[in-house]
JSON list of C-alpha atoms in Angstrom, two decimals:
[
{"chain": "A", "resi": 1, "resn": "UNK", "atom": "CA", "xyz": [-29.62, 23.69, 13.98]},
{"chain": "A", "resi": 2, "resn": "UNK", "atom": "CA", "xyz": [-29.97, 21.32, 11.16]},
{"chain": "A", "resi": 3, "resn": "UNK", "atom": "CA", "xyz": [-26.79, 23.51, 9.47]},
{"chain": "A", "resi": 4, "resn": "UNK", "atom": "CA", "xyz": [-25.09, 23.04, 12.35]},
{"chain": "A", "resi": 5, "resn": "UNK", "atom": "CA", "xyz": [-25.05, 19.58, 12.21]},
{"chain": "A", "resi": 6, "resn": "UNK", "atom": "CA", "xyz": [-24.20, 19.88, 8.75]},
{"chain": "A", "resi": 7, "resn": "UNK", "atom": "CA", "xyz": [-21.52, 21.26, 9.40]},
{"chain": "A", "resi": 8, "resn": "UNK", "atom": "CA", "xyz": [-20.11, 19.43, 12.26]},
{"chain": "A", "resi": 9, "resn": "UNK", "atom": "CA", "xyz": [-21.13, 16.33, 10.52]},
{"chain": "A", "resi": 10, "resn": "UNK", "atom": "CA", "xyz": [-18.52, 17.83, 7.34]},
{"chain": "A", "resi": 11, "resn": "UNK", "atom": "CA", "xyz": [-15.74, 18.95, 9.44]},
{"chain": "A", "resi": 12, "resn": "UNK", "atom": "CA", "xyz": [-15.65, 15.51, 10.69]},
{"chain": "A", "resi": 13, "resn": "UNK", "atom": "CA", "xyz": [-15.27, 13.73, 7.54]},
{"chain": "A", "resi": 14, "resn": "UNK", "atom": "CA", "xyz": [-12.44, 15.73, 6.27]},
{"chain": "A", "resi": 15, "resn": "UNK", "atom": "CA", "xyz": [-10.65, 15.32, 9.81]},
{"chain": "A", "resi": 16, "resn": "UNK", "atom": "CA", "xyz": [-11.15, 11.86, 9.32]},
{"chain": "A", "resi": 17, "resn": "UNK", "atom": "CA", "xyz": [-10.09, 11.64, 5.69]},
{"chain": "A", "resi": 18, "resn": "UNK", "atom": "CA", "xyz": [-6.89, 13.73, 6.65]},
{"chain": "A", "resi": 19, "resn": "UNK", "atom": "CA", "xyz": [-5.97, 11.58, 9.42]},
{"chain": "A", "resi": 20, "resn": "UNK", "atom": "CA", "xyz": [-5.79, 8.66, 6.69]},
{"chain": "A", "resi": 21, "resn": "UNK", "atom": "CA", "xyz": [-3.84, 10.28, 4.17]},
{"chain": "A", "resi": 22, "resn": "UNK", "atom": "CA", "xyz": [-0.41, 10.66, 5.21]},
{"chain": "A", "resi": 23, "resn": "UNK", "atom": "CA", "xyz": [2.72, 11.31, 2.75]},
{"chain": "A", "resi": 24, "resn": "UNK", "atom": "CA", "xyz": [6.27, 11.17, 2.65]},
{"chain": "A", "resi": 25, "resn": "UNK", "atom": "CA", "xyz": [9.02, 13.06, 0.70]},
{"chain": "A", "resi": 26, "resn": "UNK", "atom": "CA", "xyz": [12.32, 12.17, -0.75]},
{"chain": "A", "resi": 27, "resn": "UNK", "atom": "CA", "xyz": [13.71, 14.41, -3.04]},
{"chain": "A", "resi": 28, "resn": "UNK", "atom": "CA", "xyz": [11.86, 14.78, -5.84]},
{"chain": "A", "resi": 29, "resn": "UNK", "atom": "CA", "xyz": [9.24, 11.44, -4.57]},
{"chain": "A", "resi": 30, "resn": "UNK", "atom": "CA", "xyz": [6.30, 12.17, -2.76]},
{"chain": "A", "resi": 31, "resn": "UNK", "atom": "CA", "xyz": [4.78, 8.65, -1.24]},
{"chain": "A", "resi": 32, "resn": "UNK", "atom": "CA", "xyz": [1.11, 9.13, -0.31]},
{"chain": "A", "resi": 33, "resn": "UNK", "atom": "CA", "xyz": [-0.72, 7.15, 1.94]},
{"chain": "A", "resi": 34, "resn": "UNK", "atom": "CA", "xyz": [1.19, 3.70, 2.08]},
{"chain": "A", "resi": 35, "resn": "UNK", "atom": "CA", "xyz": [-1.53, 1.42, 3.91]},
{"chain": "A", "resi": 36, "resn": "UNK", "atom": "CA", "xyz": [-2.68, -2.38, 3.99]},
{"chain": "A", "resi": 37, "resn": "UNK", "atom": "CA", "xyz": [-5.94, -4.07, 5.07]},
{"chain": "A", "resi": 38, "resn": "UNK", "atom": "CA", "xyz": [-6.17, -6.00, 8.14]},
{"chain": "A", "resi": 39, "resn": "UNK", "atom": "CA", "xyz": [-5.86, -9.41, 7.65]},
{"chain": "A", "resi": 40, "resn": "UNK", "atom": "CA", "xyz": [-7.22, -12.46, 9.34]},
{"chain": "A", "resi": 41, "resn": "UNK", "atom": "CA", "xyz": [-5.49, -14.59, 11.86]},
{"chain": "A", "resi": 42, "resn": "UNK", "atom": "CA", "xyz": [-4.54, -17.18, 9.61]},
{"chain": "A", "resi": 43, "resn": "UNK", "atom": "CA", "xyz": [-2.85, -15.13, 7.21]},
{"chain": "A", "resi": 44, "resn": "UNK", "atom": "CA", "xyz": [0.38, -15.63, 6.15]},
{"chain": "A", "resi": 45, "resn": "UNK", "atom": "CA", "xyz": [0.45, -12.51, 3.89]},
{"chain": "A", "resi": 46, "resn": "UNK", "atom": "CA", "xyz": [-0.32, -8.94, 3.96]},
{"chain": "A", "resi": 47, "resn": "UNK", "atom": "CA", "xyz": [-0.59, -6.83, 0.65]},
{"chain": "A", "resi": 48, "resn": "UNK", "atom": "CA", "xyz": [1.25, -3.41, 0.69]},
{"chain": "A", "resi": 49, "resn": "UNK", "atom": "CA", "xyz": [-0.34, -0.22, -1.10]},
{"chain": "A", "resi": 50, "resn": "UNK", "atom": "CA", "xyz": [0.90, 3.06, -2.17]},
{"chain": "A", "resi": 51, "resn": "UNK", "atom": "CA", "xyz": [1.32, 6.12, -4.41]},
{"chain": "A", "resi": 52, "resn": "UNK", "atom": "CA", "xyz": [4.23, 7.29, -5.22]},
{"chain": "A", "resi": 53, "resn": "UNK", "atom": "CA", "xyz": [4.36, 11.04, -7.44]},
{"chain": "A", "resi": 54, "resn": "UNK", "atom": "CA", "xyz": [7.54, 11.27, -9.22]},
{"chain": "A", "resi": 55, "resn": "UNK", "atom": "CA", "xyz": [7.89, 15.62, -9.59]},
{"chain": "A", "resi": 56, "resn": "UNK", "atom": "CA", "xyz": [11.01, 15.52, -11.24]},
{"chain": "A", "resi": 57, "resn": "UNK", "atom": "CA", "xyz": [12.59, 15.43, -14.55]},
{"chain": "A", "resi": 58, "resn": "UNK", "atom": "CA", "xyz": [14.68, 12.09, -13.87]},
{"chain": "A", "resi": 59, "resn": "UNK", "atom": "CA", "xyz": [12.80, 8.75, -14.08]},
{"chain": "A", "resi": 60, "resn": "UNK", "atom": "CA", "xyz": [13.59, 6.33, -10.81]},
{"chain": "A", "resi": 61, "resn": "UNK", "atom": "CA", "xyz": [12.53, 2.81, -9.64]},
{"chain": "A", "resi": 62, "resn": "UNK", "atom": "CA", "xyz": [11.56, 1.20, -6.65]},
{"chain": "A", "resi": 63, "resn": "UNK", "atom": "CA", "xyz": [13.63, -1.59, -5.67]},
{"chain": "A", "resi": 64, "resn": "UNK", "atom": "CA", "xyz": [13.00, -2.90, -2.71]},
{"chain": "A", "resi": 65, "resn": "UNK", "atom": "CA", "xyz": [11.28, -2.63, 0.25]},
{"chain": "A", "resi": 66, "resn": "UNK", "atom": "CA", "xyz": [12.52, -3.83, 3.66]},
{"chain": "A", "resi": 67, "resn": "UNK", "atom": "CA", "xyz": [10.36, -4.69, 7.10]},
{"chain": "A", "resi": 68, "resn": "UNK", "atom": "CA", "xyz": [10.29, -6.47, 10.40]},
{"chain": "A", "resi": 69, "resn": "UNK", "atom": "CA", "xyz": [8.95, -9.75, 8.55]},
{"chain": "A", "resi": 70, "resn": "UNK", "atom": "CA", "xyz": [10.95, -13.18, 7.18]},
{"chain": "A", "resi": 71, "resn": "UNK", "atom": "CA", "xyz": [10.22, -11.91, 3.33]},
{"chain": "A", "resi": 72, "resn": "UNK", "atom": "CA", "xyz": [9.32, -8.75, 1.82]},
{"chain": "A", "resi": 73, "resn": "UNK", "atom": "CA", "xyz": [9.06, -8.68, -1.82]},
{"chain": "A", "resi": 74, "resn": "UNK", "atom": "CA", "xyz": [7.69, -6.18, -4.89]},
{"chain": "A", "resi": 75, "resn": "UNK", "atom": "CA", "xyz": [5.10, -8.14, -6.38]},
{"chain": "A", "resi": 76, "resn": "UNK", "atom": "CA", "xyz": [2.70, -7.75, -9.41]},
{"chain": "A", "resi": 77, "resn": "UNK", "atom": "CA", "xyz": [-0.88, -9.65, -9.85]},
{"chain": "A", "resi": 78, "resn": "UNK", "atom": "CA", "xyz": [-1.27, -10.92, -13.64]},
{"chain": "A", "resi": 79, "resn": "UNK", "atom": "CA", "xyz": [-4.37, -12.71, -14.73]},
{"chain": "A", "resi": 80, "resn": "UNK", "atom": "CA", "xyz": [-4.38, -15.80, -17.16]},
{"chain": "A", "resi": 81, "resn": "UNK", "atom": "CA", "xyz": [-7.59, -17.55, -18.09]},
{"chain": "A", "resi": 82, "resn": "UNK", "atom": "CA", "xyz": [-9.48, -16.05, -15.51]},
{"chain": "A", "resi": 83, "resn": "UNK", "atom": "CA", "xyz": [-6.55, -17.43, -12.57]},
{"chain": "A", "resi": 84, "resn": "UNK", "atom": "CA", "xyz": [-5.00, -14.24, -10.69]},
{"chain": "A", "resi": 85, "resn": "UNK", "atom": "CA", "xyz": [-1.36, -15.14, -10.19]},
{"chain": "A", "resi": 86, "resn": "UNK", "atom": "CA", "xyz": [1.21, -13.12, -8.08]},
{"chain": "A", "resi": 87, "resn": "UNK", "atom": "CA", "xyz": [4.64, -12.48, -9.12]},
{"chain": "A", "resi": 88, "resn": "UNK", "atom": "CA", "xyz": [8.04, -11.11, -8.31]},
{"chain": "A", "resi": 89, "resn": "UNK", "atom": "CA", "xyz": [9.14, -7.80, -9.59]},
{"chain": "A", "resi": 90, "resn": "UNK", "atom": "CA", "xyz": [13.08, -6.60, -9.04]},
{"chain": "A", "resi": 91, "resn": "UNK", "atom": "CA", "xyz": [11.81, -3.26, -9.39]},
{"chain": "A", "resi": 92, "resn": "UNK", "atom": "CA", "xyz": [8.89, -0.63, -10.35]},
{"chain": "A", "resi": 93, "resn": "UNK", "atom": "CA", "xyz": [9.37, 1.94, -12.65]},
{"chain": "A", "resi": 94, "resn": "UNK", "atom": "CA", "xyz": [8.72, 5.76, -11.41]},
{"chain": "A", "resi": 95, "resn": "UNK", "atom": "CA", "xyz": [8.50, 7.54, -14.87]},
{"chain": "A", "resi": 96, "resn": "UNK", "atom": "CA", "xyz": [9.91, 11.43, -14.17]},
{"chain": "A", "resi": 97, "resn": "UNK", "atom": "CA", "xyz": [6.43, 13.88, -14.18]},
{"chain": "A", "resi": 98, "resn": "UNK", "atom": "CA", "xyz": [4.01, 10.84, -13.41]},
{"chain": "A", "resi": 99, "resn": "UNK", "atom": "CA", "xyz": [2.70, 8.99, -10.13]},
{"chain": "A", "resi": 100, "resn": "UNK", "atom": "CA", "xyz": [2.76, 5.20, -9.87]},
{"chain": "A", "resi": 101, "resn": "UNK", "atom": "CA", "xyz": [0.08, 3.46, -7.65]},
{"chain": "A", "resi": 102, "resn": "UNK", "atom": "CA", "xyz": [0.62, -0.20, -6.00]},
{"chain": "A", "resi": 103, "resn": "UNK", "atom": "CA", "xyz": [-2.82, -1.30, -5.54]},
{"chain": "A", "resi": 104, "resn": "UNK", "atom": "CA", "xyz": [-4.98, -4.65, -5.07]},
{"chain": "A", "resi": 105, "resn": "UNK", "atom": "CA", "xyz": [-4.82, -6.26, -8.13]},
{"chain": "A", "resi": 106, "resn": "UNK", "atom": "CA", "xyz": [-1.43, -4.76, -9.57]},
{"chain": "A", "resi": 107, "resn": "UNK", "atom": "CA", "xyz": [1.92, -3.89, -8.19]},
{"chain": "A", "resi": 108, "resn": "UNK", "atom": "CA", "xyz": [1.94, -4.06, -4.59]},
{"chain": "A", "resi": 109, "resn": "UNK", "atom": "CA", "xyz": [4.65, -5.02, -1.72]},
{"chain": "A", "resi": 110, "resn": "UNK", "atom": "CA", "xyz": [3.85, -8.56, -0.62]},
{"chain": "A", "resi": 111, "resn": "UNK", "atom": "CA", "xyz": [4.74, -8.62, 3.52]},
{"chain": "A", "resi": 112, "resn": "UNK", "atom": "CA", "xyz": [5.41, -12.33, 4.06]},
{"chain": "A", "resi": 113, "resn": "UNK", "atom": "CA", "xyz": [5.76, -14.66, 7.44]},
{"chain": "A", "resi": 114, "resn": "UNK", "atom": "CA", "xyz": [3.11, -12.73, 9.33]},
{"chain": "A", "resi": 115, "resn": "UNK", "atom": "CA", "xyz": [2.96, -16.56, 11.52]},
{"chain": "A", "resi": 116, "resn": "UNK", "atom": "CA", "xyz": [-0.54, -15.80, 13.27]},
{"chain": "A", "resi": 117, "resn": "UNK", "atom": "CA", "xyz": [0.66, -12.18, 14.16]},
{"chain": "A", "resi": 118, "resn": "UNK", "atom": "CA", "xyz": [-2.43, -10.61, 11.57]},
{"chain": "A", "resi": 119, "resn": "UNK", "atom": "CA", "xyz": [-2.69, -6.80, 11.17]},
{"chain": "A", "resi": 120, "resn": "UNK", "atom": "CA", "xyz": [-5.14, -5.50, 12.79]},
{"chain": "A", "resi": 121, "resn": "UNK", "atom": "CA", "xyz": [-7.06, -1.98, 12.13]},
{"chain": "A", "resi": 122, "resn": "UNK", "atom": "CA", "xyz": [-5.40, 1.25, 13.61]},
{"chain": "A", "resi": 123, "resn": "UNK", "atom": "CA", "xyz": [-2.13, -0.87, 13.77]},
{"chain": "A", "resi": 124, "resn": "UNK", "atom": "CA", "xyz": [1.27, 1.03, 11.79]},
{"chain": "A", "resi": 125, "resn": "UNK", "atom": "CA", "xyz": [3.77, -1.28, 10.05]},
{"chain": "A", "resi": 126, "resn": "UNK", "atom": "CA", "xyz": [7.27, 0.86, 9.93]},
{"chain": "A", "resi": 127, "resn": "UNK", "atom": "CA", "xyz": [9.14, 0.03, 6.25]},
{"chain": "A", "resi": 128, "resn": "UNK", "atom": "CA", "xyz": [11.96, 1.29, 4.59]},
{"chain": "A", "resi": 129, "resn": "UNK", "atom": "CA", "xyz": [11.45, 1.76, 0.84]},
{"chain": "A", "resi": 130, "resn": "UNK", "atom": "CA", "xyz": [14.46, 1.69, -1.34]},
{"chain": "A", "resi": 131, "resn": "UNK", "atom": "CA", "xyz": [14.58, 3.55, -4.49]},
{"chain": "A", "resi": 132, "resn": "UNK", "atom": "CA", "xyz": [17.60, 3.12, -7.04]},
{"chain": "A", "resi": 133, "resn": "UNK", "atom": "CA", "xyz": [18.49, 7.11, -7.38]},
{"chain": "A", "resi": 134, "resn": "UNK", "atom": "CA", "xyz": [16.77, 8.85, -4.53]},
{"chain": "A", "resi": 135, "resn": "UNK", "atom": "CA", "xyz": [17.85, 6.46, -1.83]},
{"chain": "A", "resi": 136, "resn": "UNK", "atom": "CA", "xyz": [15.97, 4.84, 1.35]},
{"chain": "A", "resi": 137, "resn": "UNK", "atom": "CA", "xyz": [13.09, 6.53, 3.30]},
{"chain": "A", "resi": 138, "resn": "UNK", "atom": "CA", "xyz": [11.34, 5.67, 6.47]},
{"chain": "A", "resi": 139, "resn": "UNK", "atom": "CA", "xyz": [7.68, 5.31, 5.82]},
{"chain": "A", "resi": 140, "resn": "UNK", "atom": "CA", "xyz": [4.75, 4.00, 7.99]},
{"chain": "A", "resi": 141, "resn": "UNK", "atom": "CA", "xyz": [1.87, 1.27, 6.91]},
{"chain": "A", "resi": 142, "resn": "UNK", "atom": "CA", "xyz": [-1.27, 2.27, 8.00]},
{"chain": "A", "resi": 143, "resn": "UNK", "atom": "CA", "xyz": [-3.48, -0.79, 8.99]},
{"chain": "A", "resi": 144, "resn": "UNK", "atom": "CA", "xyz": [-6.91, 0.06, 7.51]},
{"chain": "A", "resi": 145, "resn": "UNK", "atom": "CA", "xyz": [-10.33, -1.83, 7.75]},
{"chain": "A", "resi": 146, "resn": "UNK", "atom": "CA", "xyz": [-11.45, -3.47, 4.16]},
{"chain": "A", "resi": 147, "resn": "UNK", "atom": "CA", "xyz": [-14.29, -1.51, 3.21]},
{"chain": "A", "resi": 148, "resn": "UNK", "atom": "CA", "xyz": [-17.33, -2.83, 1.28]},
{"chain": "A", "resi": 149, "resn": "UNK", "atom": "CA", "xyz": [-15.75, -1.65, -2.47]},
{"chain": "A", "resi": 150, "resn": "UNK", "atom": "CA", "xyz": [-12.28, -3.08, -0.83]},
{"chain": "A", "resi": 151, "resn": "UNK", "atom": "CA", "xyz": [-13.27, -7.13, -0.85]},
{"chain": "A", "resi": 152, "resn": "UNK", "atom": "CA", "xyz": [-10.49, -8.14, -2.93]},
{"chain": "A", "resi": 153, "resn": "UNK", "atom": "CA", "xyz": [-7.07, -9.48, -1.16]},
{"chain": "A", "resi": 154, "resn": "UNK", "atom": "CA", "xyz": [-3.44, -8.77, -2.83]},
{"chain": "A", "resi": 155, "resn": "UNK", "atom": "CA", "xyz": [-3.85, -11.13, -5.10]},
{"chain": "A", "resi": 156, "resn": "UNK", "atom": "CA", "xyz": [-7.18, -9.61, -6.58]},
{"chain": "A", "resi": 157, "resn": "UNK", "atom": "CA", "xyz": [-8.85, -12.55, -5.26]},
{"chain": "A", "resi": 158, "resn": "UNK", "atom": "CA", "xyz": [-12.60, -11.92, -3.57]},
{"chain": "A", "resi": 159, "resn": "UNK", "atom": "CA", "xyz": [-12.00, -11.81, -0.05]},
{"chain": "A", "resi": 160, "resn": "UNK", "atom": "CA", "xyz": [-15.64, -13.13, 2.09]},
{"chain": "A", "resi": 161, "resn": "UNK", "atom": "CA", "xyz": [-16.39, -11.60, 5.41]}
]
């Protein structure tokens, strides 16, 4: 019995990890598991976070990214005596044969204007991601709780509960 619920117990975690990774393809981009954390009410910002796995031979950028929200921007967190600052990128280099990650406390999308409309866990945010060779694609935001390891905002800052 106690396999059993081994098993089960197993089975349920990968489902569950599965269900959260989700991927895109364009070309010769693959864009894994775009997601954000929820944010609270007062927010005016949400952070953006992806992969994305260049498999070709020809290096490409992201440009832009664009949303249902007043601003959306590529943004990258740089720190200067000990102050986390975000900035404006035009673009984000996709080197050919490598995989570029937009992550809390680095390049991420910045989703501006959210005007006490928060996201909230289980929630999708549709996007369209713009890449200077390989063109637009259609990807979906999953709205995912912050975890305990996860207590940093967009801006690397330490988020409190």
């Amino acid at each position: 019995m106690k396999n059993l619920i081994i098993a089960a117990t197993a089975a349920l975690l990968s489902m569950s990890t599965a269900a959260l990774a989700h991927e895109f393809k364009l070309g010769d981009l693959v864009i894994n598991h775009p997601m954000t954390f929820n944010t609270a009410a007062t927010a005016k910002t949400g952070g953006g976070y992806l992969e994305v796995t260049n498999t070709g031979d020809t290096a490409d950028r992201l440009i832009g990214v664009k949303a249902d929200f007043p601003k959306v921007e590529l943004h990258t967190t740089e720190e200067k005596d000990g102050v986390a600052r975000m900035m404006h990128v035009d673009a984000i280099e996709i080197p050919a044969g490598e995989t570029v990650s937009l992550e809390p406390g680095g390049f991420h999308v910045m989703f501006m204007g959210l005007g006490g409309d928060p996201f909230e866990v289980g929630e999708k945010i549709p996007a369209t991601l713009i890449f200077e060779n390989a063109g637009e694609i259609e990807v979906m935001f999953n709205v995912e709780e912050r975890t305990h390891e996860d207590k940093t905002d967009h801006s690397g800052h330490t988020m409190s509960n």
